[in-house]
PDB file of C-alpha atoms in Angstrom:
ATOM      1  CA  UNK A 160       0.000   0.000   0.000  1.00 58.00           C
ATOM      2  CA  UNK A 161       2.992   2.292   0.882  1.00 61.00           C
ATOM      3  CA  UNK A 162       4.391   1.610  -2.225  1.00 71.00           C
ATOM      4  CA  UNK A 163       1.508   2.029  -4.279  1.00 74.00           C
ATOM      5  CA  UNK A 164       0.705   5.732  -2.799  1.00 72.00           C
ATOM      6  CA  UNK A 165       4.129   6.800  -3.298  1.00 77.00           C
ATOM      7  CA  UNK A 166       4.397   5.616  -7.338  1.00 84.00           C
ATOM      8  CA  UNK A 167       1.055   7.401  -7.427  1.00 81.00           C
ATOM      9  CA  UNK A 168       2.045  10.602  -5.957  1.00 82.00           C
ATOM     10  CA  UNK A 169       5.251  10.701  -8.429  1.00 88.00           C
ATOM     11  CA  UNK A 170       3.439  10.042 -11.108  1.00 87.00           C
ATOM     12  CA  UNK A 171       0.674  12.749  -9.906  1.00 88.00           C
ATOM     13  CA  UNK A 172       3.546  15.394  -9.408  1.00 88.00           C
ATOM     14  CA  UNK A 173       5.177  14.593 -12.659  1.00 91.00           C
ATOM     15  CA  UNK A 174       1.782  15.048 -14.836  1.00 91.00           C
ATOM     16  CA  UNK A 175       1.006  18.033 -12.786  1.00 91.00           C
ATOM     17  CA  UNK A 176       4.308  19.739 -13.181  1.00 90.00           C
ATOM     18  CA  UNK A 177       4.920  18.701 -16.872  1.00 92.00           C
ATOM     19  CA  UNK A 178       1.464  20.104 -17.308  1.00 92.00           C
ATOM     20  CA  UNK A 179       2.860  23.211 -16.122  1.00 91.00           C
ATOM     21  CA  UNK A 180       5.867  24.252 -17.880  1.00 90.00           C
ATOM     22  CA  UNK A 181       4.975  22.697 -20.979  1.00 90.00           C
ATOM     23  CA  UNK A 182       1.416  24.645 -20.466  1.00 86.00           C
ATOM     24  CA  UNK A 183      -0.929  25.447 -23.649  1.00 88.00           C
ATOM     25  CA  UNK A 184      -3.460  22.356 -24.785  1.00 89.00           C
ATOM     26  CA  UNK A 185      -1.276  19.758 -22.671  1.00 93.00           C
ATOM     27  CA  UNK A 186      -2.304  21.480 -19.409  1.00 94.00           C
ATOM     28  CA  UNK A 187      -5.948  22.527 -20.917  1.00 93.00           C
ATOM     29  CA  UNK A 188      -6.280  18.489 -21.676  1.00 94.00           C
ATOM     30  CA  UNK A 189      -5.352  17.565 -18.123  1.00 95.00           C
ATOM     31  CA  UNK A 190      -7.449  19.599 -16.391  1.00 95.00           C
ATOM     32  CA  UNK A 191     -10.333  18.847 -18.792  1.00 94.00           C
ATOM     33  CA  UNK A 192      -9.289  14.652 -17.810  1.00 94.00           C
ATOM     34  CA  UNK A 193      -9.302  15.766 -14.320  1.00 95.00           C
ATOM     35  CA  UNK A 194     -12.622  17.464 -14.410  1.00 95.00           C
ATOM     36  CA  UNK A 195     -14.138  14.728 -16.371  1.00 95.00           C
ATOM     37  CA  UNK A 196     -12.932  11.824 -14.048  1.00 94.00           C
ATOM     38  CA  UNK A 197     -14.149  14.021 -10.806  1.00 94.00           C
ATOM     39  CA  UNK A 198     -17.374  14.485 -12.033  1.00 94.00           C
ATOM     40  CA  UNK A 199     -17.551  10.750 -12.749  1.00 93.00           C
ATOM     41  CA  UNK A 200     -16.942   9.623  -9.268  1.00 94.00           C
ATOM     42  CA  UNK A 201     -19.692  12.279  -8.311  1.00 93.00           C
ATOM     43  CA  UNK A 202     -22.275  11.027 -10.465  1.00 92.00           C
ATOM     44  CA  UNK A 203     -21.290   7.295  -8.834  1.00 93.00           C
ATOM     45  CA  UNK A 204     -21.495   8.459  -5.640  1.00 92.00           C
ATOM     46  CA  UNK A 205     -24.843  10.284  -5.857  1.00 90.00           C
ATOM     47  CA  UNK A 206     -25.910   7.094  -7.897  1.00 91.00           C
ATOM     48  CA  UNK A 207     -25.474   6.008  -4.417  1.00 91.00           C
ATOM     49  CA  UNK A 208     -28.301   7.797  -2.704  1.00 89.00           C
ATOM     50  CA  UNK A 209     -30.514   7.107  -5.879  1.00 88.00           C
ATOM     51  CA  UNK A 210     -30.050  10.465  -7.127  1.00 87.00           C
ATOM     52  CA  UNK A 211     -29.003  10.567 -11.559  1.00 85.00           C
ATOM     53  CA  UNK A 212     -27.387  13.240 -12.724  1.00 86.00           C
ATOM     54  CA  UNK A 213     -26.874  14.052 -16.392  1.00 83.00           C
ATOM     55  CA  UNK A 214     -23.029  13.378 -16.727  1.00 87.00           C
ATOM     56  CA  UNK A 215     -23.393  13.315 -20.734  1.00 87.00           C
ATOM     57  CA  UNK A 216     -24.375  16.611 -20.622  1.00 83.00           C
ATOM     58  CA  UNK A 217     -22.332  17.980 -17.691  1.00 86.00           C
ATOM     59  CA  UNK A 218     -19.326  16.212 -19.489  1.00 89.00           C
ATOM     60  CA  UNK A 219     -20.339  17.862 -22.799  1.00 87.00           C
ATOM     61  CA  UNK A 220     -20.586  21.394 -20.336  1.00 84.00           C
ATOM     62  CA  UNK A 221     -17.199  20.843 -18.601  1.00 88.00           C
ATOM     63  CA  UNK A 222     -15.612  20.501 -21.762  1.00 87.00           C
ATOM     64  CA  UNK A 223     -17.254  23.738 -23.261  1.00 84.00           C
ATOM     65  CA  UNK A 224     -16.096  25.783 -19.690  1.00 83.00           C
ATOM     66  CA  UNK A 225     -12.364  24.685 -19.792  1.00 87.00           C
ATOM     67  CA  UNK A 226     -11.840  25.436 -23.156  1.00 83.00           C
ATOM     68  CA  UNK A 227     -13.964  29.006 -22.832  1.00 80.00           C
ATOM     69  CA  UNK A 228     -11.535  29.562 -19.438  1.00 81.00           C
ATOM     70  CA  UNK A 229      -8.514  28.854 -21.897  1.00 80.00           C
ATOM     71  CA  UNK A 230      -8.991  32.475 -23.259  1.00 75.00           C
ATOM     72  CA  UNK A 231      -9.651  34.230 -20.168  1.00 64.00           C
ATOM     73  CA  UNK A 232     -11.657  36.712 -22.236  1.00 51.00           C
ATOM     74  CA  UNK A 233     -13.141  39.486 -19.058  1.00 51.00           C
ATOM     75  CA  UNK A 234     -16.124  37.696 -18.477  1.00 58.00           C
ATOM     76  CA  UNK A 235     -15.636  34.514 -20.375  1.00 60.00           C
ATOM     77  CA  UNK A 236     -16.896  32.535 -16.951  1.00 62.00           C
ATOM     78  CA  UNK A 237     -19.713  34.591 -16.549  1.00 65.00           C
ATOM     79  CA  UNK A 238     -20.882  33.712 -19.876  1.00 67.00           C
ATOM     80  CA  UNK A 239     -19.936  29.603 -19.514  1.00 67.00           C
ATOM     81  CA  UNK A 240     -22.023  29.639 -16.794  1.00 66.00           C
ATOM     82  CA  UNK A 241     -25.002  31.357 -18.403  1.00 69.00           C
ATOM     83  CA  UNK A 242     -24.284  28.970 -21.227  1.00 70.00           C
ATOM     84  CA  UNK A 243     -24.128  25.841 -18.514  1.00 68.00           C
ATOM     85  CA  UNK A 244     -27.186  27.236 -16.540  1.00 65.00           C
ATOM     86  CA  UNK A 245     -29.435  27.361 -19.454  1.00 68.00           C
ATOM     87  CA  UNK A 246     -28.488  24.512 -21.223  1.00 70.00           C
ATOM     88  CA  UNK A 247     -29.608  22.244 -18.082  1.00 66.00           C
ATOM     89  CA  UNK A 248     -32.981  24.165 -17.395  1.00 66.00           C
ATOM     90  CA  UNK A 249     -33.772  23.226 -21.377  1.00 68.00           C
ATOM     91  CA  UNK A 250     -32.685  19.422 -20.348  1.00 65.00           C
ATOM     92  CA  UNK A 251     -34.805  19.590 -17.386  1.00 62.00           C
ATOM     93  CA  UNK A 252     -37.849  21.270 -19.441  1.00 61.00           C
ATOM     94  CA  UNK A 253     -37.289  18.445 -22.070  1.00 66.00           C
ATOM     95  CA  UNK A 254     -36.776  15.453 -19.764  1.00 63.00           C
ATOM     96  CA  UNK A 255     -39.425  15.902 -17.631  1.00 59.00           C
ATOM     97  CA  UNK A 256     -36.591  14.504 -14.743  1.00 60.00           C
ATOM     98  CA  UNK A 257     -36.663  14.769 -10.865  1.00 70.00           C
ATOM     99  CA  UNK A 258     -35.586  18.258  -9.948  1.00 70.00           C
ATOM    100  CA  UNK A 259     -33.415  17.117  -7.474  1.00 74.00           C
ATOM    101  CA  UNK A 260     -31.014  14.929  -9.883  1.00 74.00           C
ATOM    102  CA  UNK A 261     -31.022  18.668 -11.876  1.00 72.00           C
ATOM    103  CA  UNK A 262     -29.867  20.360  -8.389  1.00 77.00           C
ATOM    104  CA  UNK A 263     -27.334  17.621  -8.282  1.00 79.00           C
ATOM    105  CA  UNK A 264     -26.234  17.899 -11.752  1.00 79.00           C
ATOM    106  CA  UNK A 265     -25.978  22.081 -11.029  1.00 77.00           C
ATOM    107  CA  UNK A 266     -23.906  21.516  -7.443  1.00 80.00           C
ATOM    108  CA  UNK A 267     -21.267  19.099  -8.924  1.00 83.00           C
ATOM    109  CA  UNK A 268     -21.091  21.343 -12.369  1.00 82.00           C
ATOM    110  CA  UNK A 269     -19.883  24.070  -9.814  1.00 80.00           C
ATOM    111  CA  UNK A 270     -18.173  22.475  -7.587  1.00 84.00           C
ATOM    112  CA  UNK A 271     -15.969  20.740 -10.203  1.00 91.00           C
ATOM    113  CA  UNK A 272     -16.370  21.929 -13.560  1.00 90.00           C
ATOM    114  CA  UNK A 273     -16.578  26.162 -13.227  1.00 88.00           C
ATOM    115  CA  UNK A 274     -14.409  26.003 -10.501  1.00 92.00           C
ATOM    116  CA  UNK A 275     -11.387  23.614 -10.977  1.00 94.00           C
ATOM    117  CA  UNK A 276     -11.289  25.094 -14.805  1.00 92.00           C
ATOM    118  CA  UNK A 277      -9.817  28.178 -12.711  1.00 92.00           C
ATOM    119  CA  UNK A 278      -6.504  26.074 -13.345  1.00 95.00           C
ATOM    120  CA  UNK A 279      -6.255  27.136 -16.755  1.00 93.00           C
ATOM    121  CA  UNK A 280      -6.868  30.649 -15.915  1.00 90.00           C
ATOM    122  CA  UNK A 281      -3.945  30.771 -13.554  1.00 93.00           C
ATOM    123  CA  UNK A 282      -1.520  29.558 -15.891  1.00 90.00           C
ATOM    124  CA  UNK A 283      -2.383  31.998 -18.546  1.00 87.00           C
ATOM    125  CA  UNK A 284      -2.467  35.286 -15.849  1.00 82.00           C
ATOM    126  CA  UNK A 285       0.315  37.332 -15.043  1.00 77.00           C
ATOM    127  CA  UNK A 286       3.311  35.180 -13.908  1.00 79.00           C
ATOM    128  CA  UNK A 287       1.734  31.658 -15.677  1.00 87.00           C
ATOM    129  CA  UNK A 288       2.819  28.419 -14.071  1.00 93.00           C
ATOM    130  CA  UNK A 289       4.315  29.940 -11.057  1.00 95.00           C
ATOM    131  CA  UNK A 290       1.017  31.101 -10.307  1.00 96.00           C
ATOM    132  CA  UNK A 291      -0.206  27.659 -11.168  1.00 96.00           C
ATOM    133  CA  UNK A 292       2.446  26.224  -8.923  1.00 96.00           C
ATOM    134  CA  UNK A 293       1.750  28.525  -6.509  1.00 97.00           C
ATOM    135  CA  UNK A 294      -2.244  27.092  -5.516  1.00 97.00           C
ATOM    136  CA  UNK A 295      -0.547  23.777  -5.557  1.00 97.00           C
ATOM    137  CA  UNK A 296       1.885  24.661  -2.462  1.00 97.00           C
ATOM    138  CA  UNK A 297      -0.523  26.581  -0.980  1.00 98.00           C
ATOM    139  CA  UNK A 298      -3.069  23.240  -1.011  1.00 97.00           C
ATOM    140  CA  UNK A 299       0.255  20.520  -0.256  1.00 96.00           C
ATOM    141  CA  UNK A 300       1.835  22.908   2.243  1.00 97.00           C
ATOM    142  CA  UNK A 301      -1.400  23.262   4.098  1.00 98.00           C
ATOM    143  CA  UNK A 302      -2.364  19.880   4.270  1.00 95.00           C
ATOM    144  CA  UNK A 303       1.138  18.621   5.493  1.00 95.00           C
ATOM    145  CA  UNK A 304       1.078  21.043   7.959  1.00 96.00           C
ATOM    146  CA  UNK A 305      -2.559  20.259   9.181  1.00 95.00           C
ATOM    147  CA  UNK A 306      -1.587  16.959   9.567  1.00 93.00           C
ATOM    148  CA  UNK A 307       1.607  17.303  11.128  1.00 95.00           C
ATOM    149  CA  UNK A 308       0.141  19.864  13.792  1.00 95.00           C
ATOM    150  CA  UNK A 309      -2.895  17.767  14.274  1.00 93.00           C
ATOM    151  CA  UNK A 310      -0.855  14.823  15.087  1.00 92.00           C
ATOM    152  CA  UNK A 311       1.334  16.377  17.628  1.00 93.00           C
ATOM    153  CA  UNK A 312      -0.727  18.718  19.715  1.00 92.00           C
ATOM    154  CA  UNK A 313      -4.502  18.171  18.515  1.00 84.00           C
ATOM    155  CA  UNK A 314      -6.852  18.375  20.611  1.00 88.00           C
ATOM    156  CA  UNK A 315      -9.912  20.457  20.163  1.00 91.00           C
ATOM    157  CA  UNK A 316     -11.981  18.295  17.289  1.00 92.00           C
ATOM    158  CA  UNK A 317     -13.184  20.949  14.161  1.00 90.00           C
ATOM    159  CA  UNK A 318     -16.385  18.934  12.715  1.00 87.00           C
ATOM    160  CA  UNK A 319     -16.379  15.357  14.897  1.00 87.00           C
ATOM    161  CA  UNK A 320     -19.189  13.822  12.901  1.00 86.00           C
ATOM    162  CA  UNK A 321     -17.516  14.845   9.387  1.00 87.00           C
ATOM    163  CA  UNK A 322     -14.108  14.206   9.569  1.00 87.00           C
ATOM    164  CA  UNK A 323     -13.116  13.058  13.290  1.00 86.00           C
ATOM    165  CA  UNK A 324      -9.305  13.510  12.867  1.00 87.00           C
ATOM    166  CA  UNK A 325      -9.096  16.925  12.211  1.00 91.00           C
ATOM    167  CA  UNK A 326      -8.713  19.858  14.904  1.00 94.00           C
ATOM    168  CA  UNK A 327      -8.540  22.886  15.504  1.00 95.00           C
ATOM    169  CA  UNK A 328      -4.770  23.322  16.333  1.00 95.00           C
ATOM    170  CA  UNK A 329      -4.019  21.477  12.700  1.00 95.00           C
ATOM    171  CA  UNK A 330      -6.218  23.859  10.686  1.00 96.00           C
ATOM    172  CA  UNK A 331      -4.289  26.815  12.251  1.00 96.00           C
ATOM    173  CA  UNK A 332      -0.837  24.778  12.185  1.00 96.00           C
ATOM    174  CA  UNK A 333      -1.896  24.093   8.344  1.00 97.00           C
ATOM    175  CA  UNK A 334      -2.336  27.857   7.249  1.00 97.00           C
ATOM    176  CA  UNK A 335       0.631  28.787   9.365  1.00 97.00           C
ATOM    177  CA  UNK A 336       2.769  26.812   7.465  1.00 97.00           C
ATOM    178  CA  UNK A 337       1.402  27.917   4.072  1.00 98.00           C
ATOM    179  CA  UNK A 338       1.818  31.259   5.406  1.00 98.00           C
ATOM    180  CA  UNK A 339       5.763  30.411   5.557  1.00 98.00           C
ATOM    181  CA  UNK A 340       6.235  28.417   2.578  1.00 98.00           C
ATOM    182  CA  UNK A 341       4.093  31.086   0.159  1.00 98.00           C
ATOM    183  CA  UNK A 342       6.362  33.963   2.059  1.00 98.00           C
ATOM    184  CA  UNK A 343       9.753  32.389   0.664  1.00 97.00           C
ATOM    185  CA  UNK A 344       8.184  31.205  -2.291  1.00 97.00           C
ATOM    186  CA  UNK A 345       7.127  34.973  -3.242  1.00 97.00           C
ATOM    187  CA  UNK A 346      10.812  36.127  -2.271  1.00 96.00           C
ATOM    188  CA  UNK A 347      12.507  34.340  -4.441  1.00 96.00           C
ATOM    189  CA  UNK A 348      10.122  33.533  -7.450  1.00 95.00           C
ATOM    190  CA  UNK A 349       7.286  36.109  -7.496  1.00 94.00           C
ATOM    191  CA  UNK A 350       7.250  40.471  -5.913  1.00 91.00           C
ATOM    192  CA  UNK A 351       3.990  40.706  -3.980  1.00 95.00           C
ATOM    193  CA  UNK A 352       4.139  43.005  -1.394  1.00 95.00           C
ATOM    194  CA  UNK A 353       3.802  41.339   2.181  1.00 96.00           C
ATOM    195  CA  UNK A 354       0.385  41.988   3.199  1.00 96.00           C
ATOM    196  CA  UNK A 355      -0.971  40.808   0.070  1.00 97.00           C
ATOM    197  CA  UNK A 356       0.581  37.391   0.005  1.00 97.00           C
ATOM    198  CA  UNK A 357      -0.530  37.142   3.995  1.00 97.00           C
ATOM    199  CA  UNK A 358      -3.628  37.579   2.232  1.00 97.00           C
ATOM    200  CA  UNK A 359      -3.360  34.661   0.161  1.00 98.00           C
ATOM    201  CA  UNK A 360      -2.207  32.395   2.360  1.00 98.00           C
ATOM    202  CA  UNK A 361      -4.541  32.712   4.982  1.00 98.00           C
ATOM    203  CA  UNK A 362      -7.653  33.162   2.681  1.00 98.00           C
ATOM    204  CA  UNK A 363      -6.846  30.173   0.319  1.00 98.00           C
ATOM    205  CA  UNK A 364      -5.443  28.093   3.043  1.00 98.00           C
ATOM    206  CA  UNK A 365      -8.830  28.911   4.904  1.00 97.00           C
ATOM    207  CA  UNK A 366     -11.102  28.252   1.254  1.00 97.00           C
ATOM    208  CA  UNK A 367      -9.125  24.802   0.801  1.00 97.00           C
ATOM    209  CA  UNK A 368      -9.630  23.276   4.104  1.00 96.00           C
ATOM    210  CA  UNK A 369     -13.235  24.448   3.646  1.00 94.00           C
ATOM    211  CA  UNK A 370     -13.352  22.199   0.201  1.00 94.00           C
ATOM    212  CA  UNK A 371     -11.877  19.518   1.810  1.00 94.00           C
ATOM    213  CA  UNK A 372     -14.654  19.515   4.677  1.00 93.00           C
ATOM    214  CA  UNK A 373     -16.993  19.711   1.915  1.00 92.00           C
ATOM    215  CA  UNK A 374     -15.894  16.882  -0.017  1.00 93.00           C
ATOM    216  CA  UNK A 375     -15.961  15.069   3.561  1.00 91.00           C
ATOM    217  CA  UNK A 376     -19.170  15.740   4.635  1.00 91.00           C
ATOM    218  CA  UNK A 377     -20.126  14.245   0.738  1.00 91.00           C
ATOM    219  CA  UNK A 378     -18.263  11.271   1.104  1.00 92.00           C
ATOM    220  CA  UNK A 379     -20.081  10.304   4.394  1.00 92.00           C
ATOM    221  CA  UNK A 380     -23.402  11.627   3.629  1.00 90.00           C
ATOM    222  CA  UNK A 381     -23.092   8.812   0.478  1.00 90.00           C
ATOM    223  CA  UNK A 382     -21.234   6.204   2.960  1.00 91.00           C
ATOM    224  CA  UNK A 383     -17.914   5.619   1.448  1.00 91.00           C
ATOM    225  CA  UNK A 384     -14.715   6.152   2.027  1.00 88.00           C
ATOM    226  CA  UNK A 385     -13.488   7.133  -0.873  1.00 87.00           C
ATOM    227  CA  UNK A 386     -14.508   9.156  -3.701  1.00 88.00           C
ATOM    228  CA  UNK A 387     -12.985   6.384  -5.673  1.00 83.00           C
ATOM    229  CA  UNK A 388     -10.121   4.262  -6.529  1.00 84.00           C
ATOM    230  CA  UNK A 389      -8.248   5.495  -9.579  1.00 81.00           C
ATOM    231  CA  UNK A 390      -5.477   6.685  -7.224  1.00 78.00           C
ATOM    232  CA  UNK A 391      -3.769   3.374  -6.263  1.00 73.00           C
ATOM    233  CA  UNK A 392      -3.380   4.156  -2.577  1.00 70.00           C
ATOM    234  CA  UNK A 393      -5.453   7.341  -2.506  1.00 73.00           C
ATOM    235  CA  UNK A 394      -8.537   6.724  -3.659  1.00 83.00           C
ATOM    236  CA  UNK A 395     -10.567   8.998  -6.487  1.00 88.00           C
ATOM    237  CA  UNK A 396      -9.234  12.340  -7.861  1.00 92.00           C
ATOM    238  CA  UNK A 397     -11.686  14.198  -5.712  1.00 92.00           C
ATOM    239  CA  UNK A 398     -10.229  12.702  -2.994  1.00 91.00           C
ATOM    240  CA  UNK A 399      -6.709  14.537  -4.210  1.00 91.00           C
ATOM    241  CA  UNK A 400      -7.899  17.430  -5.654  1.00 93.00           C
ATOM    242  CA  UNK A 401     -11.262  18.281  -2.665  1.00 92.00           C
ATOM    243  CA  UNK A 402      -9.057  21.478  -1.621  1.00 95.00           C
ATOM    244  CA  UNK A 403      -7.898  22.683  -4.827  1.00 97.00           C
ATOM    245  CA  UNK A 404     -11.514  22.788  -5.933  1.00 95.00           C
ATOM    246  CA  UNK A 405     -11.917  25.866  -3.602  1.00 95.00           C
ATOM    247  CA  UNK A 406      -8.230  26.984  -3.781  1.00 97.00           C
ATOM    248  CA  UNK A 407      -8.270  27.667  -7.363  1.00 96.00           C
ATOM    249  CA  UNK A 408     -11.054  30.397  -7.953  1.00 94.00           C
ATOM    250  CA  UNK A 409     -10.069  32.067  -4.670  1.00 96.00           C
ATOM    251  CA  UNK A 410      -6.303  32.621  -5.874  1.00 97.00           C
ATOM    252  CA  UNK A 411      -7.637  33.805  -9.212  1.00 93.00           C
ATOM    253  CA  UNK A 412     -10.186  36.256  -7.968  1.00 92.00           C
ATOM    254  CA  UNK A 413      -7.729  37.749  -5.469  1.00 96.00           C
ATOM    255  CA  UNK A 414      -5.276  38.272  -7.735  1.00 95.00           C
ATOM    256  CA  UNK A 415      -7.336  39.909 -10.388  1.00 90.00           C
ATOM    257  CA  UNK A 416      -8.373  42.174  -7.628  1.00 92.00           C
ATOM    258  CA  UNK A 417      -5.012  42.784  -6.504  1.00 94.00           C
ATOM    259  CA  UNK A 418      -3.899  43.500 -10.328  1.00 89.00           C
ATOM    260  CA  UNK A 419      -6.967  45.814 -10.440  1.00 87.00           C
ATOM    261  CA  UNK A 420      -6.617  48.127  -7.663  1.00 86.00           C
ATOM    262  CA  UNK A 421      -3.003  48.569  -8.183  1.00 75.00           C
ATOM    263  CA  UNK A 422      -2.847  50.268 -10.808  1.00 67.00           C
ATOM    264  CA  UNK A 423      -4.613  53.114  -8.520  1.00 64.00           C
ATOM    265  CA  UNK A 424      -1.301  52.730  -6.462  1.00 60.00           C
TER     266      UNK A 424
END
């Protein structure tokens, strides 16, 4: 099992930062696998609770958002959403189907779809994949240090019944050690001024531990463990990618504020 989960987080690493430098269609094709696979396991896992949401179309959707978010034209996510929102009221209108699997269908389009395609719009803002790279440490920096805290001195429980092993003192210990690791990071690779990468940190620290609560609460709402088991040794690519779903569009949006205001400055 050790084995396995190490191979797979090489592997993982490699795509991811291969993705990166190399950037253009390869990284617009990943993310649109990644997205596609995600919403996959949720469709399975609402199957579940007897609940059938329209992956053909949300797969047709996904693929029309990513490659929209590829030219990061102003409102260009605005519109995919219109685009997304309309296109599943007309399947609901024609179907005649349960509003509930629609509601489904709507939460996992946003929850996956809209906002991991937020990766492509990092890597083609400002810096490019050091921004990309960037919501990466933030997510791996603040889980390792979650852990690590919550191991050694947690005590205070943050949501028993959802996930029982995470505290209080790890959440903080988490986003204090993203706080470091972004603060070097931006000395030596990026110029933000201090308060505004404090900013970061604690805000998309904060937003990821939120997604992977989220994708928690989901997992034992359905009654598995797992989101699934393409991951040898880590389960389903929501499992690996819960936080980023929430680290992603909070990154971009603070940075096109940051780029906005500025120029007042």
């Amino acid at each position: 099992m050790f084995q396995e989960r190490v191979l797979s987080s090489v592997v993982i690493v490699a795509l991811i930062f291969a993705g990166m430098f190399v950037g253009g269609w390869l990284w617009v094709g990943l993310v649109m696998l990644l997205i596609l696979g995600a919403q996959k396991e949720y469709a399975d896992m609402l199957l579940l609770k007897g609940y059938v949401v329209p992956l053909p179309l949300l797969s047709i959707l996904a693929v029309v958002m990513v490659g929209m978010q590829n030219y990061n034209i102003g409102i260009i996510s605005e519109l995919a959403l219109v685009i997304s929102f309309v296109a599943l009221i007309v399947w609901l209108i024609s179907t005649q189907d349960d509003f509930a699997n629609y509601a489904y269908g709507l939460v996992g389009y946003m929850m996956l779809a809209w906002a991991l395609s937020f990766l492509v719009c990092l890597e083609n803002i400002y810096e490019g994949w050091l921004i990309t790279l960037l919501a990466f440490l933030i997510v791996w920096t603040t889980d390792a240090g979650a852990y690590c805290i919550g191991m050694l001195i947690g005590k205070h429980k943050m949501a028993p019944v959802i996930s029982p092993k995470k505290s209080w003192e790890g959440a903080i210990g988490g986003t204090l050690c993203c706080l470091v690791v972004v603060s070097f990071y931006n000395h030596f690779l990026l110029s933000y001024p201090w308060w505004f990468v404090a900013l970061v940190a604690l805000f998309c620290s904060v937003a990821g531990q939120v997604g992977d609560l989220l994708e928690s609460w989901l997992k034992r709402w359905v009654g598995v463990k797992d989101s699934g088991n393409l991951i040898p040794g880590h389960g389903g690519l929501m499992d690996r990618f819960d936080s980023m779903v929430m680290v992603a569009p909070t990154l971009y949006y603070l940075l096109v504020l940051y780029h906005s205001i500025s120029i007042y400055f």
